[in-house]
Amino acid sequence: MNPQLRTEKLQQIVVTAEQMRNIEDRIFSAGIPVAALMEKVAGKISQRLQTLFSEQQINRYHKIGILVGPGHNGGDALVIARELYFLGYYVIIYSPFSKRKELTEAHANYAVSLGIPVCSNIEELQTCDVLIDGLFGFGLERFIIGEIATIINTINTWNKFVVSIDLPSGIHTDTGEILGTAIRADFTLCLGLWKQAFLQEVGLDYIGIAELIDFDIPLTDITAILGESPILNRITPSIAIHSLPLPRLANSHKYKNGHLLIIAGSQQYTGAAILAGLGARASGIGMLSIAVPNSIKPLLSSALPEALIIGCPETENGAILKLSEEIDLRRYQTIACGPGLTPEAHPILDRVLTANCPIILDADALNILAKLNPFFTLSSRQSPTIITPHFGEFKRLFPELIELEKNKITLAKQAAELTGAIIVLKGARTCIATPNQVWINPDSTPALGRGGSGDVLTGLIGGLLPPIILAEKPVESIVNTAVWWHSQAGILAARERTELGVDAYTLTQYLIPALIPFIKPRS
């Protein structure tokens, strides 16, 4: 396989601890010795560390502390210690375990024979400039207590530059849970395949910047364990861009690019309708209609002059009472409903649920839905339904699931299976679940944790869907694209304006600039 295609494939795949063990077992059964694989893995890590040290301006006069665990993660650390020692770095080893696996013990003995210093007190590492964490790798399930917990907590108070091998020691491979305590790493070099912990929100503050170290696992072994279509996947830039309706046909016109109806806003939440409309604008939607209460129609017309703003009768509190008679739901390829709607708009949701086109439900539409029977209501629809809850909304929608499960990835998958809907569970690692697959957006920014950001996403998803529907392509792929694109805009805005400077309106201004570097110009 082409190396670039292989890299792309590996960046997409995510495994559990059990799956990783099974893949490694196949490799070992095929004949590669454990010792040979350890040498290869540690060699690749050592190469990456040299580059990383150069980037961090850590030269060979700096002192490198190596934390060695009892298993093969500790063995990797010892081989790295040896390689850095040969490269001229000052290296010191610390291992607080009296018993180690045979291969790890052999590497420890060899390190001693080379004259690499071994310390017996954790305080001796306080003079180090860098720490390499090789205490525990993937598969750790027991809580860290006692002396080891004290050691880890001590290290975390030092504010050292820390690189963890595979996972920061103390993080559960699948859930990202902190098992009592965990190393706070600046960099984590994930080995072979991405583990679920990197896509959970629980341990993100401990992982730091994450990179994948490819040690040439045969794709046939991966496929043998995960199948041709793995259930859990990461969204990569190439996958996201591939689903965009670009380039457009030379004879394209507004009706070929689809028609979106957004039902949003109230006197109290005028901005939500505007933000959803601006998100849709960036998608390149051919025709955009926005239904709002009559009283705020002038504000929407001013903010979105290209859109058809439809004023609707409203309640005494300024919410939509009912849809205007000029709205025929059969005219639209997609309907987005919810931002700023207020819970008063219960009859609006009832009507939207009858539409024979894909619908997107967000914000107050979800709050109204939670008072119905979400499982029955959603599973009864024939056309695709996309719901975009944050975790609080998800809990209100599916309290029965929350009582039984804490893993967000599993929760989203269960909700998709029971409702038939596409679940966009928003967060620092937004999860998009269908009944058959789960996709995780691996890159985001805390800058998106502001009011209105979700309204922009709703509009963006809504605007991207109509041309996909007209082309009869899978809906879920463009939902992944919208989530990825939305986060890229936040990342770019935060880079230029800091994380404090990315309000929701500003975010809409970065949607197109964030996309440009990934788009090839028409030849």
Coordinates of C-alpha atoms in Angstrom, one line a residue:
M1 CA 0.0 0.0 0.0
N2 CA 1.1 3.6 -0.7
P3 CA 2.7 4.9 2.5
Q4 CA 0.5 8.0 2.4
L5 CA -2.6 5.9 2.2
R6 CA -1.4 3.7 5.0
T7 CA -0.8 6.7 7.2
E8 CA -4.3 8.0 6.5
K9 CA -5.8 4.6 7.3
L10 CA -3.9 4.3 10.6
Q11 CA -4.9 7.8 11.6
Q12 CA -8.6 6.7 11.2
I13 CA -8.5 3.5 13.2
V14 CA -9.2 3.3 17.0
V15 CA -8.9 0.2 19.2
T16 CA -9.8 -1.0 22.6
A17 CA -7.1 -2.6 24.9
E18 CA -8.5 -6.0 24.1
Q19 CA -8.4 -5.4 20.3
M20 CA -4.8 -4.1 20.6
R21 CA -3.8 -7.2 22.5
N22 CA -5.4 -9.5 19.9
I23 CA -3.6 -7.6 17.1
E24 CA -0.2 -7.9 18.8
D25 CA -0.9 -11.6 19.5
R26 CA -1.4 -12.2 15.7
I27 CA 2.0 -10.4 15.1
F28 CA 3.8 -12.5 17.6
S29 CA 2.1 -15.7 16.4
A30 CA 3.3 -14.9 12.9
G31 CA 6.9 -15.1 14.1
I32 CA 8.2 -11.7 15.1
P33 CA 9.9 -12.0 18.5
V34 CA 8.7 -9.7 21.3
A35 CA 12.3 -8.4 21.7
A36 CA 12.5 -7.5 18.0
L37 CA 9.3 -5.5 18.1
M38 CA 10.4 -3.8 21.3
E39 CA 13.6 -2.7 19.6
K40 CA 11.7 -1.4 16.6
V41 CA 9.1 0.5 18.7
A42 CA 11.7 2.1 21.0
G43 CA 13.9 3.0 18.0
K44 CA 11.1 4.9 16.3
I45 CA 10.3 6.6 19.6
S46 CA 13.9 7.6 20.1
Q47 CA 14.0 9.1 16.6
R48 CA 10.9 11.1 17.3
L49 CA 12.3 12.3 20.6
Q50 CA 15.4 13.7 19.0
T51 CA 13.2 15.8 16.7
L52 CA 10.9 16.8 19.6
F53 CA 13.9 17.7 21.8
S54 CA 15.2 19.9 19.0
E55 CA 11.8 21.6 18.7
Q56 CA 11.7 22.2 22.5
Q57 CA 15.4 23.4 22.5
I58 CA 16.5 20.5 24.7
N59 CA 20.1 19.7 23.8
R60 CA 22.4 16.9 24.8
Y61 CA 23.6 18.8 27.8
H62 CA 20.2 18.4 29.3
K63 CA 19.4 15.6 31.7
I64 CA 16.8 13.0 30.8
G65 CA 15.0 11.0 33.5
I66 CA 13.5 7.6 32.5
L67 CA 10.6 6.2 34.5
V68 CA 10.6 2.4 34.1
G69 CA 7.7 0.2 34.9
P70 CA 7.5 -3.6 35.4
G71 CA 6.1 -4.5 32.0
H72 CA 7.0 -4.1 28.4
N73 CA 6.2 -0.4 28.5
G74 CA 9.1 -0.3 31.0
G75 CA 11.2 -2.3 28.5
D76 CA 10.5 0.2 25.8
A77 CA 11.6 3.0 28.2
L78 CA 14.9 1.1 28.9
V79 CA 15.7 0.7 25.2
I80 CA 15.0 4.4 24.7
A81 CA 17.3 5.2 27.6
R82 CA 20.0 3.1 26.0
E83 CA 19.6 4.8 22.6
L84 CA 19.6 8.3 24.0
Y85 CA 22.7 7.4 26.1
F86 CA 24.4 6.3 22.9
L87 CA 23.4 9.6 21.2
G88 CA 25.2 11.5 24.0
Y89 CA 22.3 12.6 26.2
Y90 CA 22.8 12.4 30.0
V91 CA 20.3 9.8 31.1
I92 CA 19.3 8.5 34.5
I93 CA 16.9 5.6 35.2
Y94 CA 14.4 5.3 37.9
S95 CA 12.3 2.1 38.5
P96 CA 10.3 1.8 41.7
F97 CA 9.5 -1.9 41.1
S98 CA 11.4 -4.9 42.6
K99 CA 10.0 -7.3 40.0
R100 CA 9.9 -6.8 36.2
K101 CA 9.1 -8.9 33.2
E102 CA 12.0 -11.0 32.0
L103 CA 12.7 -9.0 28.9
T104 CA 12.4 -5.7 30.8
E105 CA 14.8 -7.0 33.4
A106 CA 17.3 -8.0 30.7
H107 CA 17.3 -4.5 29.3
A108 CA 17.7 -3.1 32.9
N109 CA 20.7 -5.3 33.4
Y110 CA 22.2 -4.2 30.1
A111 CA 21.7 -0.5 30.9
V112 CA 23.6 -1.0 34.2
S113 CA 26.4 -2.7 32.3
L114 CA 26.7 0.3 30.1
G115 CA 27.2 2.5 33.1
I116 CA 23.8 4.3 32.7
P117 CA 23.1 5.7 36.2
V118 CA 20.2 4.2 38.1
C119 CA 18.7 6.1 41.1
S120 CA 16.7 4.7 44.0
N121 CA 15.0 7.9 45.1
I122 CA 12.5 9.8 43.0
E123 CA 13.8 13.1 44.3
E124 CA 17.0 12.5 42.3
L125 CA 15.0 13.0 39.2
Q126 CA 14.1 16.5 40.2
T127 CA 17.3 17.8 38.6
C128 CA 16.2 16.4 35.2
D129 CA 15.0 18.6 32.4
V130 CA 12.9 16.0 30.7
L131 CA 11.1 12.9 32.0
I132 CA 10.1 9.9 29.9
D133 CA 7.2 8.1 31.4
G134 CA 7.3 4.3 30.8
L135 CA 5.7 3.2 34.0
F136 CA 2.5 1.6 32.6
G137 CA 1.3 1.2 29.0
F138 CA -2.1 0.2 27.6
G139 CA -4.3 -2.3 29.4
L140 CA -3.9 -0.9 33.0
E141 CA -7.2 -1.4 34.9
R142 CA -6.2 -1.4 38.6
F143 CA -6.2 1.8 40.6
I144 CA -2.7 3.3 41.4
I145 CA -2.3 3.6 45.1
G146 CA 0.4 3.6 47.7
E147 CA 4.0 4.4 46.9
I148 CA 3.5 4.5 43.1
A149 CA 0.6 7.0 43.5
T150 CA 2.9 9.2 45.7
I151 CA 5.7 9.0 43.1
I152 CA 3.3 10.1 40.3
N153 CA 1.8 12.9 42.4
T154 CA 5.3 14.1 43.3
I155 CA 6.3 14.2 39.6
N156 CA 3.2 16.2 38.7
T157 CA 4.2 18.9 41.2
W158 CA 7.5 19.5 39.5
N159 CA 6.3 21.1 36.3
K160 CA 8.8 19.1 34.2
F161 CA 8.5 18.5 30.4
V162 CA 7.1 15.0 30.3
V163 CA 6.7 12.6 27.4
S164 CA 4.6 9.5 28.0
I165 CA 5.0 6.2 26.0
D166 CA 1.7 5.0 24.6
L167 CA -0.5 6.4 27.4
P168 CA 0.2 8.6 30.4
S169 CA 0.6 6.1 33.3
G170 CA -2.6 5.8 35.3
I171 CA -5.1 6.4 32.4
H172 CA -7.6 3.6 31.5
T173 CA -7.0 2.6 27.9
D174 CA -10.7 2.5 26.9
T175 CA -12.5 5.0 29.1
G176 CA -9.7 7.6 29.7
E177 CA -10.6 7.4 33.4
I178 CA -7.9 8.4 35.8
L179 CA -7.2 5.3 37.9
G180 CA -6.6 7.1 41.2
T181 CA -3.8 9.3 39.8
A182 CA -2.0 9.7 36.5
I183 CA 1.1 11.3 35.0
R184 CA 0.4 14.7 33.4
A185 CA 2.2 14.6 30.1
D186 CA 3.1 17.4 27.7
F187 CA 3.4 14.9 24.9
T188 CA 2.1 11.3 24.5
L189 CA 3.4 9.1 21.8
C190 CA 0.6 6.5 21.1
L191 CA 2.0 3.3 19.8
G192 CA 0.8 1.5 16.7
L193 CA -2.9 2.4 16.8
W194 CA -5.0 5.0 18.5
K195 CA -6.5 3.9 21.8
Q196 CA -10.0 5.0 22.9
A197 CA -8.6 7.0 25.8
F198 CA -7.4 9.6 23.3
L199 CA -11.0 10.2 22.1
Q200 CA -12.5 10.5 25.6
E201 CA -12.8 13.8 27.4
V202 CA -11.9 12.5 30.9
G203 CA -8.1 12.2 30.5
L204 CA -7.4 15.0 27.9
D205 CA -5.7 17.2 30.5
Y206 CA -3.2 14.4 31.2
I207 CA -2.4 13.5 27.6
G208 CA -1.1 16.8 26.2
I209 CA -0.2 16.8 22.6
A210 CA -0.8 13.3 21.1
E211 CA 1.0 11.7 18.2
L212 CA 0.8 8.2 16.7
I213 CA 4.0 6.2 16.3
D214 CA 3.5 3.7 13.4
F215 CA 5.6 0.6 13.9
D216 CA 4.4 -1.1 10.8
I217 CA 1.5 -3.3 12.0
P218 CA 0.3 -5.3 8.9
L219 CA -3.1 -4.0 7.8
T220 CA -4.2 -7.6 7.3
D221 CA -3.8 -8.2 11.1
I222 CA -5.7 -5.1 11.9
T223 CA -8.5 -6.1 9.5
A224 CA -8.6 -9.6 10.9
I225 CA -9.5 -8.2 14.3
L226 CA -11.5 -5.1 13.4
G227 CA -13.1 -6.1 10.1
E228 CA -13.2 -4.1 6.9
S229 CA -15.4 -1.4 8.5
P230 CA -14.3 -0.8 12.1
I231 CA -17.0 0.4 14.4
L232 CA -15.0 3.2 16.0
N233 CA -13.1 5.7 13.8
R234 CA -11.3 9.1 14.0
I235 CA -12.3 11.9 11.5
T236 CA -9.3 12.8 9.5
P237 CA -8.9 15.9 7.3
S238 CA -8.9 13.9 4.0
I239 CA -12.1 12.0 5.0
A240 CA -13.8 15.3 6.0
I241 CA -12.8 17.1 2.8
H242 CA -13.7 14.1 0.6
S243 CA -17.4 14.4 1.6
L244 CA -17.7 18.1 0.7
P245 CA -19.8 18.8 -2.4
L246 CA -16.7 20.2 -4.2
P247 CA -15.9 21.0 -6.8
R248 CA -19.3 22.0 -8.0
L249 CA -20.6 21.2 -11.5
A250 CA -20.0 23.9 -14.0
N251 CA -23.7 24.2 -14.7
S252 CA -24.6 24.3 -11.0
H253 CA -27.4 26.7 -9.9
K254 CA -29.1 27.5 -6.6
Y255 CA -31.7 24.8 -6.8
K256 CA -29.1 22.1 -7.6
N257 CA -27.3 23.2 -4.4
G258 CA -30.4 22.6 -2.3
H259 CA -32.9 24.4 -0.1
L260 CA -32.6 24.5 3.7
L261 CA -35.2 25.7 6.1
I262 CA -34.1 26.9 9.6
I263 CA -36.8 27.2 12.2
A264 CA -35.3 29.2 15.1
G265 CA -35.2 32.3 17.2
S266 CA -37.5 34.2 19.6
Q267 CA -37.5 37.7 21.0
Q268 CA -35.4 36.4 23.8
Y269 CA -32.9 34.5 21.6
T270 CA -32.7 36.5 18.3
G271 CA -29.0 35.8 18.0
A272 CA -29.4 32.0 17.9
A273 CA -31.3 32.3 14.6
I274 CA -28.7 34.7 13.1
L275 CA -25.8 32.4 14.1
A276 CA -27.5 29.3 12.6
G277 CA -28.1 31.3 9.4
L278 CA -24.5 32.4 9.3
G279 CA -23.3 28.8 9.8
A280 CA -25.6 27.8 6.9
R281 CA -24.3 30.7 4.7
A282 CA -20.7 29.4 5.0
S283 CA -21.8 26.0 3.7
G284 CA -22.6 27.4 0.2
I285 CA -26.3 26.4 0.5
G286 CA -28.2 27.3 -2.7
M287 CA -31.4 28.6 -1.0
L288 CA -31.8 29.5 2.6
S289 CA -35.1 30.1 4.3
I290 CA -35.4 31.0 8.0
A291 CA -38.6 31.0 9.9
V292 CA -38.7 33.3 12.9
P293 CA -41.3 35.2 15.0
N294 CA -42.7 38.2 13.1
S295 CA -41.2 40.7 15.5
I296 CA -37.6 39.8 14.8
K297 CA -37.9 39.4 11.0
P298 CA -36.3 42.8 10.3
L299 CA -33.2 41.8 12.4
L300 CA -32.7 38.6 10.4
S301 CA -33.3 40.3 7.1
S302 CA -30.5 42.8 8.0
A303 CA -28.0 40.2 9.1
L304 CA -28.7 37.7 6.2
P305 CA -29.9 39.7 3.2
E306 CA -29.5 36.7 0.9
A307 CA -31.9 34.5 2.9
L308 CA -35.7 34.3 2.6
I309 CA -36.8 35.4 6.1
I310 CA -40.3 34.1 6.9
G311 CA -42.2 35.8 9.7
C312 CA -44.4 33.5 11.8
P313 CA -47.2 34.2 14.3
E314 CA -45.8 34.4 17.8
T315 CA -46.8 34.0 21.4
E316 CA -47.1 36.7 24.0
N317 CA -43.5 35.9 25.0
G318 CA -42.2 36.3 21.5
A319 CA -41.8 32.6 20.6
I320 CA -43.1 31.1 17.3
L321 CA -46.7 30.1 17.9
K322 CA -47.1 28.3 14.6
L323 CA -45.4 28.2 11.2
S324 CA -46.5 30.6 8.5
E325 CA -49.0 29.3 6.0
E326 CA -46.5 30.0 3.2
I327 CA -44.2 27.3 4.6
D328 CA -44.6 24.0 2.8
L329 CA -42.3 21.4 4.3
R330 CA -42.2 19.5 1.1
R331 CA -40.2 22.3 -0.6
Y332 CA -37.0 21.7 1.4
Q333 CA -34.3 19.1 1.3
T334 CA -33.4 19.7 5.0
I335 CA -35.0 21.3 8.0
A336 CA -33.0 22.5 11.0
C337 CA -35.0 23.3 14.1
G338 CA -34.3 24.4 17.6
P339 CA -31.8 27.2 18.2
G340 CA -33.4 29.9 20.3
L341 CA -36.9 28.5 19.8
T342 CA -37.8 28.3 23.5
P343 CA -39.8 25.4 25.0
E344 CA -43.0 27.3 24.1
A345 CA -42.7 26.1 20.5
H346 CA -44.0 22.6 21.2
P347 CA -46.4 22.5 18.2
I348 CA -43.5 23.5 15.9
L349 CA -41.6 20.3 16.7
D350 CA -44.7 18.2 16.2
R351 CA -45.0 19.5 12.7
V352 CA -41.3 19.2 11.9
L353 CA -41.3 15.6 12.9
T354 CA -43.8 14.8 10.2
A355 CA -41.5 16.1 7.4
N356 CA -40.4 13.7 4.7
C357 CA -36.8 15.0 4.6
P358 CA -33.8 14.9 6.9
I359 CA -34.2 17.1 10.0
I360 CA -31.7 18.4 12.5
L361 CA -32.9 19.0 16.0
D362 CA -30.9 21.1 18.4
A363 CA -31.2 23.2 21.6
D364 CA -34.9 23.8 22.5
A365 CA -36.1 21.3 20.0
L366 CA -34.2 18.7 22.1
N367 CA -35.7 20.1 25.3
I368 CA -39.2 19.7 23.9
L369 CA -38.3 16.2 22.6
A370 CA -37.1 15.1 26.0
K371 CA -40.7 15.6 27.3
L372 CA -42.0 13.2 24.7
N373 CA -40.8 9.6 24.2
P374 CA -37.5 10.2 22.3
F375 CA -37.0 6.5 21.6
F376 CA -40.4 6.1 20.0
T377 CA -40.6 9.5 18.4
L378 CA -37.2 9.3 16.6
S379 CA -37.4 5.6 15.6
S380 CA -40.9 6.3 14.0
R381 CA -39.4 8.6 11.4
Q382 CA -38.6 7.3 7.9
S383 CA -36.2 10.1 6.9
P384 CA -32.9 10.7 8.5
T385 CA -32.9 12.5 11.9
I386 CA -29.9 14.2 13.3
I387 CA -29.8 15.4 16.9
T388 CA -27.0 17.5 18.3
P389 CA -27.1 17.4 22.1
H390 CA -24.4 18.5 24.5
F391 CA -24.0 16.1 27.4
G392 CA -26.6 17.8 29.6
E393 CA -29.2 17.6 26.9
F394 CA -28.3 14.0 26.2
K395 CA -29.0 13.2 29.9
R396 CA -32.4 14.8 29.7
L397 CA -33.2 12.8 26.5
F398 CA -31.9 9.4 27.6
P399 CA -31.7 9.2 31.4
E400 CA -32.2 5.5 31.2
L401 CA -28.9 5.0 29.3
I402 CA -27.0 7.3 31.7
E403 CA -28.0 5.2 34.6
L404 CA -26.3 2.1 33.1
E405 CA -23.3 3.6 31.2
K406 CA -20.7 6.4 31.6
N407 CA -18.6 5.9 28.5
K408 CA -19.7 8.7 26.1
I409 CA -18.8 6.7 23.0
T410 CA -20.9 3.8 24.1
L411 CA -23.7 6.0 25.2
A412 CA -23.9 7.7 21.8
K413 CA -23.8 4.3 20.0
Q414 CA -26.6 2.9 22.2
A415 CA -28.8 6.0 21.6
A416 CA -28.3 5.7 17.8
E417 CA -29.1 2.0 17.9
L418 CA -32.3 2.6 19.9
T419 CA -33.6 5.6 17.9
G420 CA -32.2 5.1 14.4
A421 CA -31.0 8.7 14.6
I422 CA -27.6 10.1 14.0
I423 CA -26.4 11.3 17.4
V424 CA -24.0 14.2 17.4
L425 CA -22.9 14.2 21.1
K426 CA -21.0 17.5 21.4
G427 CA -18.0 18.1 23.6
A428 CA -14.2 18.4 23.6
R429 CA -14.2 15.2 21.5
T430 CA -17.5 15.4 19.6
C431 CA -18.9 11.9 18.9
I432 CA -21.1 11.2 15.8
A433 CA -22.9 7.8 16.2
T434 CA -25.1 5.9 13.8
P435 CA -26.5 2.5 14.5
N436 CA -23.5 0.9 12.8
Q437 CA -20.5 3.2 13.3
V438 CA -19.1 5.9 15.6
W439 CA -16.8 8.7 14.4
I440 CA -14.9 11.0 16.8
N441 CA -13.6 14.4 16.0
P442 CA -10.1 14.2 17.5
D443 CA -9.2 17.9 17.3
S444 CA -11.0 20.8 18.9
T445 CA -10.4 23.8 21.2
P446 CA -11.8 25.0 24.5
A447 CA -12.6 28.3 22.6
L448 CA -15.7 26.6 21.3
G449 CA -17.1 26.3 24.8
R450 CA -19.2 29.4 24.4
G451 CA -22.9 30.2 23.9
G452 CA -23.9 30.2 20.3
S453 CA -21.2 27.9 19.0
G454 CA -23.7 25.0 18.7
D455 CA -26.1 27.2 16.8
V456 CA -23.4 27.8 14.2
L457 CA -22.8 24.0 13.9
T458 CA -26.5 23.4 13.4
G459 CA -26.6 25.8 10.5
L460 CA -23.5 24.4 9.0
I461 CA -24.8 20.8 9.1
G462 CA -28.1 22.0 7.7
G463 CA -26.5 23.9 4.9
L464 CA -24.2 21.0 3.8
L465 CA -27.0 18.4 3.8
P466 CA -29.2 19.5 0.8
P467 CA -26.7 18.9 -2.0
I468 CA -25.8 15.5 -0.4
I469 CA -29.5 14.6 -0.3
L470 CA -30.0 15.7 -4.0
A471 CA -27.0 13.6 -4.9
E472 CA -28.4 10.6 -2.9
K473 CA -25.1 10.3 -0.9
P474 CA -24.9 9.0 2.7
V475 CA -26.0 11.6 5.2
E476 CA -23.6 10.7 8.0
S477 CA -20.4 11.4 6.1
I478 CA -21.3 15.1 5.7
V479 CA -22.3 15.4 9.4
N480 CA -18.7 14.3 10.2
T481 CA -17.4 16.9 7.8
A482 CA -19.5 19.7 9.4
V483 CA -18.3 18.7 12.9
W484 CA -14.6 18.6 11.8
W485 CA -14.9 21.9 9.8
H486 CA -16.6 23.7 12.8
S487 CA -13.8 22.7 15.1
Q488 CA -11.1 23.7 12.6
A489 CA -12.6 27.2 12.4
G490 CA -12.5 27.4 16.2
I491 CA -8.8 26.2 16.2
L492 CA -7.8 28.8 13.6
A493 CA -9.7 31.6 15.4
A494 CA -8.1 30.7 18.7
R495 CA -4.7 30.6 17.2
E496 CA -5.1 34.2 15.9
R497 CA -7.3 35.6 18.6
T498 CA -6.5 33.4 21.7
E499 CA -9.1 31.1 23.3
L500 CA -10.7 34.2 24.9
G501 CA -11.4 35.9 21.6
V502 CA -13.6 33.4 19.8
D503 CA -17.3 34.3 20.3
A504 CA -19.8 32.6 18.2
Y505 CA -20.2 35.4 15.7
T506 CA -16.4 35.5 15.3
L507 CA -16.4 31.8 14.7
T508 CA -18.6 32.2 11.7
Q509 CA -16.1 34.5 10.2
Y510 CA -13.4 31.8 10.3
L511 CA -15.4 29.0 8.7
I512 CA -14.2 29.7 5.2
P513 CA -10.6 30.7 6.1
A514 CA -10.3 27.4 8.0
L515 CA -11.3 25.4 5.0
I516 CA -9.1 27.1 2.4
P517 CA -5.8 25.3 3.2
F518 CA -7.5 21.9 2.7
I519 CA -9.1 22.7 -0.7
K520 CA -7.3 22.1 -3.9
P521 CA -8.1 24.8 -6.5
R522 CA -9.9 23.8 -9.6
S523 CA -7.4 23.0 -12.3

